[in-house]
Tab-separated table of C-alpha atoms in Angstrom:
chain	number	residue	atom	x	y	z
A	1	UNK	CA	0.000	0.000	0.000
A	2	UNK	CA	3.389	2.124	0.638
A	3	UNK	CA	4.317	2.448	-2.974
A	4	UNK	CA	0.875	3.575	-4.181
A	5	UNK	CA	0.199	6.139	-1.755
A	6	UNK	CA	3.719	7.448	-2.827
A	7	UNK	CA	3.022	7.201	-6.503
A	8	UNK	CA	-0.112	9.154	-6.024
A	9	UNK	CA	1.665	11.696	-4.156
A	10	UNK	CA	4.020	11.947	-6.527
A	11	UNK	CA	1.439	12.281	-9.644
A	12	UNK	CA	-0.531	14.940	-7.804
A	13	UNK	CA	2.648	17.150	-7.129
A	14	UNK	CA	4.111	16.801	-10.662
A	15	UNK	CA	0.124	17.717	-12.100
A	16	UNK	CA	0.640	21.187	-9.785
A	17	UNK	CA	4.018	21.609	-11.368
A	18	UNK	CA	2.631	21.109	-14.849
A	19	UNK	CA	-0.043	23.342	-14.264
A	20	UNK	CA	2.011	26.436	-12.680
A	21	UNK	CA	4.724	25.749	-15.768
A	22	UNK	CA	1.767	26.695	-18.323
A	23	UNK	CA	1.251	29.598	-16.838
A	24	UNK	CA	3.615	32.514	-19.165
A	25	UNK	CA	4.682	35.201	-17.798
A	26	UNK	CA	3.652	38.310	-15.754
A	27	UNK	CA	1.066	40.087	-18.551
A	28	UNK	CA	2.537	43.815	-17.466
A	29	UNK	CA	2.979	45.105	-20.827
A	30	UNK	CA	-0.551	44.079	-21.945
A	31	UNK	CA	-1.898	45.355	-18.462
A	32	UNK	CA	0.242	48.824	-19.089
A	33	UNK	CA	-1.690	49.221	-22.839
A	34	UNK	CA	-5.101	48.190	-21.611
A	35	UNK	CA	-5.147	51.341	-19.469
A	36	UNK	CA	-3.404	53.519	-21.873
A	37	UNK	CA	-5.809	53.028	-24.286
A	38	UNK	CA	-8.520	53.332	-21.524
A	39	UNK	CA	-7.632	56.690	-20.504
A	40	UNK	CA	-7.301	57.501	-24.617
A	41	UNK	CA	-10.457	56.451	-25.060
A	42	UNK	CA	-11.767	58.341	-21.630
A	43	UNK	CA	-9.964	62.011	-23.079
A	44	UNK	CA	-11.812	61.173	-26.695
A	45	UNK	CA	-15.269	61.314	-25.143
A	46	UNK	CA	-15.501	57.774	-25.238
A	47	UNK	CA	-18.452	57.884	-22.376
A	48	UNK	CA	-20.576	60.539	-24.554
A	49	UNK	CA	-20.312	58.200	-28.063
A	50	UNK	CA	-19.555	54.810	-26.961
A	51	UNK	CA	-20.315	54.162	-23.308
A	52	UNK	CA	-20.880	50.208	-23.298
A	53	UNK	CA	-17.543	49.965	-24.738
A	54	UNK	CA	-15.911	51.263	-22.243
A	55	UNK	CA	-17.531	50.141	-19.116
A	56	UNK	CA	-16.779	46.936	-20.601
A	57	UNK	CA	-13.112	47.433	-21.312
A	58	UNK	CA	-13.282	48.904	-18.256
A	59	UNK	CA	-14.108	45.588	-16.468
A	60	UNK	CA	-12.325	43.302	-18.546
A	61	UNK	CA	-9.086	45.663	-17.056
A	62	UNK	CA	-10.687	45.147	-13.530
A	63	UNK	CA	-11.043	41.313	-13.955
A	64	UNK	CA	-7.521	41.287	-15.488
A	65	UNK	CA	-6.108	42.796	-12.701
A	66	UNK	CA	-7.316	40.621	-10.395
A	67	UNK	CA	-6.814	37.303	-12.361
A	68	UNK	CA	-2.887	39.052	-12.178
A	69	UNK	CA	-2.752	39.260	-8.497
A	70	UNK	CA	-4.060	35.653	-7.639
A	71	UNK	CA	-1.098	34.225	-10.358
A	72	UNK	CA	-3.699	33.334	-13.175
A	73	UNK	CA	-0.889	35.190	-15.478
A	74	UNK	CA	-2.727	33.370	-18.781
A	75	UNK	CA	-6.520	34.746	-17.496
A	76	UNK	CA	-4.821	38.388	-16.921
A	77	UNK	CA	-3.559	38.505	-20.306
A	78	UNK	CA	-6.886	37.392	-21.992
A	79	UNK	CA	-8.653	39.916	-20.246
A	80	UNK	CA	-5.602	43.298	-20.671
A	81	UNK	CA	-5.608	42.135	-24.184
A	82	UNK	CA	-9.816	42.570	-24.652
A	83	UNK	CA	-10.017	45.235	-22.475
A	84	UNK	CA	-7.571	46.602	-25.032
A	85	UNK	CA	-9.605	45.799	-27.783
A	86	UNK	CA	-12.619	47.336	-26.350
A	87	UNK	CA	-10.710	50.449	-25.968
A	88	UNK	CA	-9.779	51.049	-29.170
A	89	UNK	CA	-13.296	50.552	-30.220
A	90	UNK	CA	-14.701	53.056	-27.701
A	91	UNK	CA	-11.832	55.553	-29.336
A	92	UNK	CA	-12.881	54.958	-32.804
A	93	UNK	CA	-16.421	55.132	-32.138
A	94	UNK	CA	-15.893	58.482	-30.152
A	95	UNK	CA	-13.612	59.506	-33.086
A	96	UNK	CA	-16.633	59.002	-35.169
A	97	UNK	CA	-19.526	60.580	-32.834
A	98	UNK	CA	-17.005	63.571	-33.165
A	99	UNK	CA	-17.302	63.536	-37.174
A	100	UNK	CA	-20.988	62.750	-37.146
A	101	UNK	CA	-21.447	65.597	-34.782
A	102	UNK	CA	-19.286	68.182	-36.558
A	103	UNK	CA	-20.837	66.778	-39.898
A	104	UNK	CA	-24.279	67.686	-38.681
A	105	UNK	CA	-23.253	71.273	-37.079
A	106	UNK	CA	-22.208	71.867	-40.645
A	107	UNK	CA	-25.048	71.161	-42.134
A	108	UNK	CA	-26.920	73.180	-39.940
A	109	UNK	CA	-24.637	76.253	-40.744
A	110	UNK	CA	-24.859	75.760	-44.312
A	111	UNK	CA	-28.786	75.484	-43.548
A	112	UNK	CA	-28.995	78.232	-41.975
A	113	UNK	CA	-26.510	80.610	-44.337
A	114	UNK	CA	-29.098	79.244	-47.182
A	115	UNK	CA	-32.131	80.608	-45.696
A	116	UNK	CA	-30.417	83.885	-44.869
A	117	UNK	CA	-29.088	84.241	-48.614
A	118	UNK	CA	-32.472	83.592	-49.839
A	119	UNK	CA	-34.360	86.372	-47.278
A	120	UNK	CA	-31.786	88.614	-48.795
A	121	UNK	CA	-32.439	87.935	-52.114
A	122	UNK	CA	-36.378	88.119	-52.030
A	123	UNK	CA	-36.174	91.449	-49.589
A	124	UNK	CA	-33.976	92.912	-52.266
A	125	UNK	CA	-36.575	92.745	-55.242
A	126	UNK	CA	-35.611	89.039	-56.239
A	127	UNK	CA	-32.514	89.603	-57.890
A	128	UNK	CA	-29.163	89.609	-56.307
A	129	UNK	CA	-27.079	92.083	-57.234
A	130	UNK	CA	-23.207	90.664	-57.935
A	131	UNK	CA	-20.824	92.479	-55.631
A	132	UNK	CA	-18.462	94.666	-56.413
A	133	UNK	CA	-14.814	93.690	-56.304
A	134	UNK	CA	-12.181	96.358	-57.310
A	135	UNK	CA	-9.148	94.217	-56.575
A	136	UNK	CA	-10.942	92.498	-60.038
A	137	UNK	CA	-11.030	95.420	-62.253
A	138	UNK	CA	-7.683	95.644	-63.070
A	139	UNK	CA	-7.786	91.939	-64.924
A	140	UNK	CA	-10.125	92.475	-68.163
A	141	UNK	CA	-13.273	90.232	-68.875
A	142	UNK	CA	-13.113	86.614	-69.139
A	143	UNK	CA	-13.914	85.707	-73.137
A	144	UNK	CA	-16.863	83.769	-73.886
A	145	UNK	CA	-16.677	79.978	-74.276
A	146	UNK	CA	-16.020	78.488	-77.661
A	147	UNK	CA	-18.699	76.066	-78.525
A	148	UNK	CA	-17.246	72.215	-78.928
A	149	UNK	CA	-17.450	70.623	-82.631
A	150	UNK	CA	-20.069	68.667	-83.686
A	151	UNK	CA	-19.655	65.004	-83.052
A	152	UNK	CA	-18.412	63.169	-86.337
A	153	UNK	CA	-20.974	61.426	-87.791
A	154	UNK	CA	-19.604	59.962	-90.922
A	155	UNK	CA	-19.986	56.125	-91.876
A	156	UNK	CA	-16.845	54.070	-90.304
A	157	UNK	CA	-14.305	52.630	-92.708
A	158	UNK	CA	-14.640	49.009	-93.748
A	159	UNK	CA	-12.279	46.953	-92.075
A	160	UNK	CA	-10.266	44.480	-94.654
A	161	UNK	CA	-8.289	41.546	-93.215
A	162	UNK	CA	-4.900	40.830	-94.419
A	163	UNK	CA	-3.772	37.179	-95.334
């Protein structure tokens, strides 16, 4: 009974061995970007455009910190790694709120410059007068356009086939 008790010892203590040599290293560089690209993400108005993505790279950093602490070095650097990922996403999609919302501001200018160009035209009689420039008078009219030729409309060439 000695020899098996011994054996099973043995096979339980090389299985913990295994098991901590899988583990890779410490995941601090992957932990280090993870919250870089958090706190990008945070500065590009991640929270106004793209909230969900970063609460939830937010907790995949949280969860990867603590997988880091109890050893689980393989768990950490899943969870840096998507917490990254989310991060980026939250940037871009803040990156894009940004365009959409500056998009949209401009079209409301333009809007806006339209409807005052077109008060001024029909207050002033319906026509609107061209301004004058006198930093143009010095240069003389432009010349009208020449009309283009008419297309050529003349039967094509038979083709012959050399042999």
């Amino acid at each position: 009974m000695r020899p098996f008790t011994i054996l099973t010892t043995a096979a339980a203590v090389c299985g913990v061995i295994a098991g901590c040599a899988t583990q890779g290293p410490q995941p601090t560089e992957e932990l280090t970007k993870a919250r870089t690209l958090i706190e990008q993400a945070e500065k590009a108005e991640a929270q106004r455009y793209a909230a969900p993505d970063l609460q939830r790279a937010r907790n995949e950093l949280s969860s990867a910190e603590v997988a880091n602490s109890k050893g689980s070095y393989d768990a950490a650097r899943s969870y840096a790694e998507s917490a990254a990922a989310d991060a980026d996403v939250a940037a871009a999609r803040a990156s894009a709120g940004e365009a959409l919302q500056g998009a949209h501001e401009a079209a409301q200018g333009n809007s806006t410059l339209q409807q005052e160009s077109q008060r001024a035209v029909e207050s002033s009689g319906g026509t609107s007068p061209a301004p004058s420039r006198p930093d143009l008078q010095a240069y003389p009219p432009a010349s009208p356009a020449r009309p283009a030729p008419p297309p050529d409309t003349s039967p094509p060439e038979p083709q012959t086939n050399p042999q």
